[in-house]
CSV table of C-alpha atoms in Angstrom, one decimal:
chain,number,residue,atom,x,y,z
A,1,UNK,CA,3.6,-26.7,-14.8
A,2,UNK,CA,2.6,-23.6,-15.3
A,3,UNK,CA,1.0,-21.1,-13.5
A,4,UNK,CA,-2.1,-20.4,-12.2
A,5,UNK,CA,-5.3,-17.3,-12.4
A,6,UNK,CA,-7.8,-17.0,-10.9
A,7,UNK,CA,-11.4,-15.3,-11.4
A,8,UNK,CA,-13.1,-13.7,-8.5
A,9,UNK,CA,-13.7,-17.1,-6.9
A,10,UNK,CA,-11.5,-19.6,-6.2
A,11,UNK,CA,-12.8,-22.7,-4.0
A,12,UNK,CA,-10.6,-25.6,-3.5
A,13,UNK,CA,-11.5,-28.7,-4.1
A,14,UNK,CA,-12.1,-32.0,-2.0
A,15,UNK,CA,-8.6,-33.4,-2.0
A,16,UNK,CA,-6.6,-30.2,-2.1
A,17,UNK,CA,-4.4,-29.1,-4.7
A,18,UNK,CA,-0.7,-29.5,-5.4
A,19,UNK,CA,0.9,-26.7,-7.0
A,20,UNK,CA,3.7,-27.7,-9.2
A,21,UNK,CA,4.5,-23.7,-9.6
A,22,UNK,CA,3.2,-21.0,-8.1
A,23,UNK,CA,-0.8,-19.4,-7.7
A,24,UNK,CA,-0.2,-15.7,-9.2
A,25,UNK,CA,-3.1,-13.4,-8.4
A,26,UNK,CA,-3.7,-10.0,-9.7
A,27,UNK,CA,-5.9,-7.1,-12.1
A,28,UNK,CA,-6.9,-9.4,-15.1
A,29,UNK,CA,-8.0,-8.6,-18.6
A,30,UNK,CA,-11.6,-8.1,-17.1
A,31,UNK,CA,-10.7,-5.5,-14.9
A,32,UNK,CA,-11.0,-8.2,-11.6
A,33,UNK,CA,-8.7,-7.3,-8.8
A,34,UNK,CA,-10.3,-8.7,-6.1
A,35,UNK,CA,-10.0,-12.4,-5.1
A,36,UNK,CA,-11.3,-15.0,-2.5
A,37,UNK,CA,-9.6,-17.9,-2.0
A,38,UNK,CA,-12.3,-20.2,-0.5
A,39,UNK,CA,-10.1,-23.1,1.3
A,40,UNK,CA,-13.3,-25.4,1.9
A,41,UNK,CA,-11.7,-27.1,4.7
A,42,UNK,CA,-9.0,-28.9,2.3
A,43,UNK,CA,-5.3,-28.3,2.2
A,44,UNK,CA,-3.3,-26.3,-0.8
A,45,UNK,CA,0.0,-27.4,-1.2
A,46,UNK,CA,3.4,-25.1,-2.6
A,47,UNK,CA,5.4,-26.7,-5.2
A,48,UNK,CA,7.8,-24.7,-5.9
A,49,UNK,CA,11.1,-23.5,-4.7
A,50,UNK,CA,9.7,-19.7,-4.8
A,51,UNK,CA,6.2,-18.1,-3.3
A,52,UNK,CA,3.3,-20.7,-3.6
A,53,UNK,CA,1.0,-17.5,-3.7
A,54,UNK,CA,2.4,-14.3,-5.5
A,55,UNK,CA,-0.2,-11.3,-5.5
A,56,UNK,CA,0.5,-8.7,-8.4
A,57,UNK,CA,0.0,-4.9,-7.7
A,58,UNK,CA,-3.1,-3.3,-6.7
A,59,UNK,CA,-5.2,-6.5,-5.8
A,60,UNK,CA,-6.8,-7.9,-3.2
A,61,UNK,CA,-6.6,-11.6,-1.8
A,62,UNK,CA,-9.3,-12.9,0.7
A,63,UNK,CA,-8.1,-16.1,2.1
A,64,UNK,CA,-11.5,-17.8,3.8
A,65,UNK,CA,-12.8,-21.1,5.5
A,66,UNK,CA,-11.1,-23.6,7.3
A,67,UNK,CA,-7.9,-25.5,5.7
A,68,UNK,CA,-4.7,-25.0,5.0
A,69,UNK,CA,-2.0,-23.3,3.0
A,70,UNK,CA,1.4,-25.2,3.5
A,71,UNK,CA,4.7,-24.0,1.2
A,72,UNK,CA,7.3,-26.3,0.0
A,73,UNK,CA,10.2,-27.4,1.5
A,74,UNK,CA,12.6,-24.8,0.7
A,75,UNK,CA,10.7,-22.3,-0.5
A,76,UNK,CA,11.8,-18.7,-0.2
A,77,UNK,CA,8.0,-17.3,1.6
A,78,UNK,CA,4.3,-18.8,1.4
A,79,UNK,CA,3.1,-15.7,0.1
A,80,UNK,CA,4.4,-12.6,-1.4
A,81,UNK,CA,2.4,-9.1,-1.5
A,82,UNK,CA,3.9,-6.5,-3.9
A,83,UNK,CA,1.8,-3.2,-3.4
A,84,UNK,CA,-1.0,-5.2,-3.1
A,85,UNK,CA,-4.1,-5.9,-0.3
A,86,UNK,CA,-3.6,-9.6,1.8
A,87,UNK,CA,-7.2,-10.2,3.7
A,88,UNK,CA,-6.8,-13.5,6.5
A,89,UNK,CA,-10.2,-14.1,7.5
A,90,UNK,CA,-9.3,-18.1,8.2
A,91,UNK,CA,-7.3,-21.0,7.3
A,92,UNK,CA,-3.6,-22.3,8.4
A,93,UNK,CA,-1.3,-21.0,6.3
A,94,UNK,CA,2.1,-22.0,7.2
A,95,UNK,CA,5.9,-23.7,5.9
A,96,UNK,CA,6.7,-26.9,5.0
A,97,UNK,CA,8.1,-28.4,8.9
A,98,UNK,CA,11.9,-27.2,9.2
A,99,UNK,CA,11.7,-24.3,7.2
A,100,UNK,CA,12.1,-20.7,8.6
A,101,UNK,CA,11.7,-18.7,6.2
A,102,UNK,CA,8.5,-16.1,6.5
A,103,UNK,CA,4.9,-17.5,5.6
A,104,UNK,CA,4.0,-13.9,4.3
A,105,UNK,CA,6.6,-11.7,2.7
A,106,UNK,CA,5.0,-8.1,2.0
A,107,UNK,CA,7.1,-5.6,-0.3
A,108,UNK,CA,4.8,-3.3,-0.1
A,109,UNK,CA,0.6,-2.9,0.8
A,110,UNK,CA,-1.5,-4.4,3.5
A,111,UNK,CA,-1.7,-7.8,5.4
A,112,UNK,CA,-4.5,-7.9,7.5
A,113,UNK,CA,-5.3,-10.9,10.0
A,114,UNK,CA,-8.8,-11.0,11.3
A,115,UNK,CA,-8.9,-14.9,11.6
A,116,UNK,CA,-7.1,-18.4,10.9
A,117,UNK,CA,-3.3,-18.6,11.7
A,118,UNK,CA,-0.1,-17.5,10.5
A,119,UNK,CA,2.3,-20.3,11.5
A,120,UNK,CA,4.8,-18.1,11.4
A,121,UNK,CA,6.6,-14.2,10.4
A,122,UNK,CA,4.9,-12.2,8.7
A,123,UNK,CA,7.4,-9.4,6.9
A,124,UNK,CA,7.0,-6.3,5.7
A,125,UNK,CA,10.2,-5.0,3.3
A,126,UNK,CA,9.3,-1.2,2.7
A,127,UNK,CA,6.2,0.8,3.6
A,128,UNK,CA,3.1,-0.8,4.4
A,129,UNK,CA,0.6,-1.8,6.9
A,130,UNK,CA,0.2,-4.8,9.2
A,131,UNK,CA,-3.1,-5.2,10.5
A,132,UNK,CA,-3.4,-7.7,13.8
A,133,UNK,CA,-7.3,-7.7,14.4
A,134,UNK,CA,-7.9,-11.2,15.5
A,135,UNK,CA,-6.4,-14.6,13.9
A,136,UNK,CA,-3.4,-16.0,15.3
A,137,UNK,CA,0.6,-14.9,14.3
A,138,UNK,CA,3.6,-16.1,15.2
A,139,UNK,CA,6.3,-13.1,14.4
A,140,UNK,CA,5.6,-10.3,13.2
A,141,UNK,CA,10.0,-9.3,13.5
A,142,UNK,CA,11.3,-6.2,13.3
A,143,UNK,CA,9.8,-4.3,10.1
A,144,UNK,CA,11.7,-1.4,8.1
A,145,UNK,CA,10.7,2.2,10.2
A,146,UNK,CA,8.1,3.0,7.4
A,147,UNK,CA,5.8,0.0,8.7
A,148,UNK,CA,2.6,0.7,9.9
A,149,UNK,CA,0.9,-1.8,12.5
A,150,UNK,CA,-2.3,-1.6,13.7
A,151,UNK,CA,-4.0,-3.6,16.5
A,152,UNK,CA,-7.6,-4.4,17.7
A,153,UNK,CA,-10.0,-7.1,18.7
A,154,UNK,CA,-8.4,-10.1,20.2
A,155,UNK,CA,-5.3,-11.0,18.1
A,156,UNK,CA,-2.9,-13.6,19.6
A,157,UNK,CA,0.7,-12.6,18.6
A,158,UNK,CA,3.5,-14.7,20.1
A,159,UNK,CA,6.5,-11.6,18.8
A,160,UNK,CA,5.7,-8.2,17.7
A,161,UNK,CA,9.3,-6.9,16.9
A,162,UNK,CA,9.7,-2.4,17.1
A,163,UNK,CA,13.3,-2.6,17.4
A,164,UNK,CA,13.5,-0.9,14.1
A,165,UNK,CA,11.4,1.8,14.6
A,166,UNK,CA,8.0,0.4,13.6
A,167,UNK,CA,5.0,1.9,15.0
A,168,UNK,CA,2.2,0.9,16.3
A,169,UNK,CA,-0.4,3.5,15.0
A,170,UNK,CA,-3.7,2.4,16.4
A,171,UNK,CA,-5.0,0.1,18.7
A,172,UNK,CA,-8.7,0.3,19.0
A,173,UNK,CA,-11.3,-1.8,20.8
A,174,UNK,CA,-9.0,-4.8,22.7
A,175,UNK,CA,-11.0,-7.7,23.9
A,176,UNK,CA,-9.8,-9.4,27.0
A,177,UNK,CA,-8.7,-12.3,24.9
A,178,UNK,CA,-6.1,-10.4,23.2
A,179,UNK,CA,-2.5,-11.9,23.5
A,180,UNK,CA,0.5,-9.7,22.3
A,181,UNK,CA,4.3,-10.0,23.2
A,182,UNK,CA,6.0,-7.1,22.5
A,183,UNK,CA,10.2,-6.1,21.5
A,184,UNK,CA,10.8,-2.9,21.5
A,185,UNK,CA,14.2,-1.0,21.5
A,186,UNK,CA,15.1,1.4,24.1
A,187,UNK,CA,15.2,5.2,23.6
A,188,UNK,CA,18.4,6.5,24.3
């Protein structure tokens, strides 16, 4: 199979969908960089050995509704961000059960969480920003210094890794709900 655009919309149908590659979202030929995954309470499933969601350079991915977004067995991440934007607003997204590997692997950009779950790490390989506002998440493990997190609203993070000199820049208007575990390293 090959693999797969979208327009600005993208709702999934009754059933769910099966990729047998890989969802690759980005600037089209119409100028569209901006994308909303609607998940319509059904389940996408990875098919490949790679990312079941790659997001070119300088777009946006909203990731709505109830559902699910599940990768494949031994796939390397769920999704990857390359200088790109990462919206959770709802949904599971999550691996396939017994692998470890992250459910959001960011080179570069944004991943913000303001709903849903993320059953699992979210990473962050070079300079970028991690936004916890709400949602559920796992792991966020230790990022590269240049990392950006910021925090607010009522996020429920089982691990937020500093020991590599992340910073937390903000953290703005907690509710009591909010949940974070933090690592941090000691100053010497």
């Amino acid at each position: 199979g090959g693999q797969y655009s979208l327009g600005a919309h993208l709702y999934v149908p009754e059933g769910g969908v099966t990729f047998a590659n890989r969802l690759v979202t980005g600037p089209n030929d119409q100028g569209v960089n901006t994308f909303c995954l609607h998940l319509n309470g059904q389940t996408i499933t990875g098919g490949s050995a790679g990312s079941t969601i790659y997001q070119r350079a300088k777009a946006i991915l909203n990731i709505m509704g109830d559902g699910a977004i599940t990768g494949y067995n031994n796939a390397t991440e769920l999704i990857t961000g390359r200088s790109s934007t990462i919206n959770v607003y709802g949904g599971t997204l999550s691996m396939a059960k017994g692998n470890t590997n992250p459910v959001v692997k960011m080179e570069t950009g944004t991943i913000n969480v303001y709903g849903g779950t993320v059953d699992g790490e979210i990473t962050m390989s070079g300079a970028g920003t991690v936004g916890l506002n709400g949602g559920s998440v796992s792991k966020v493990p230790p990022a590269v210094s240049t990392a950006t997190i910021n925090v607010s609203g009522a996020p429920a993070v089982g691990t937020l890794d500093l020991s590599s000199g992340a910073v937390i820049s903000t953290i703005t208007d907690f509710e009591p709900t909010a949940v974070i575990n933090v690592l941090a390293r000691k100053n010497t």
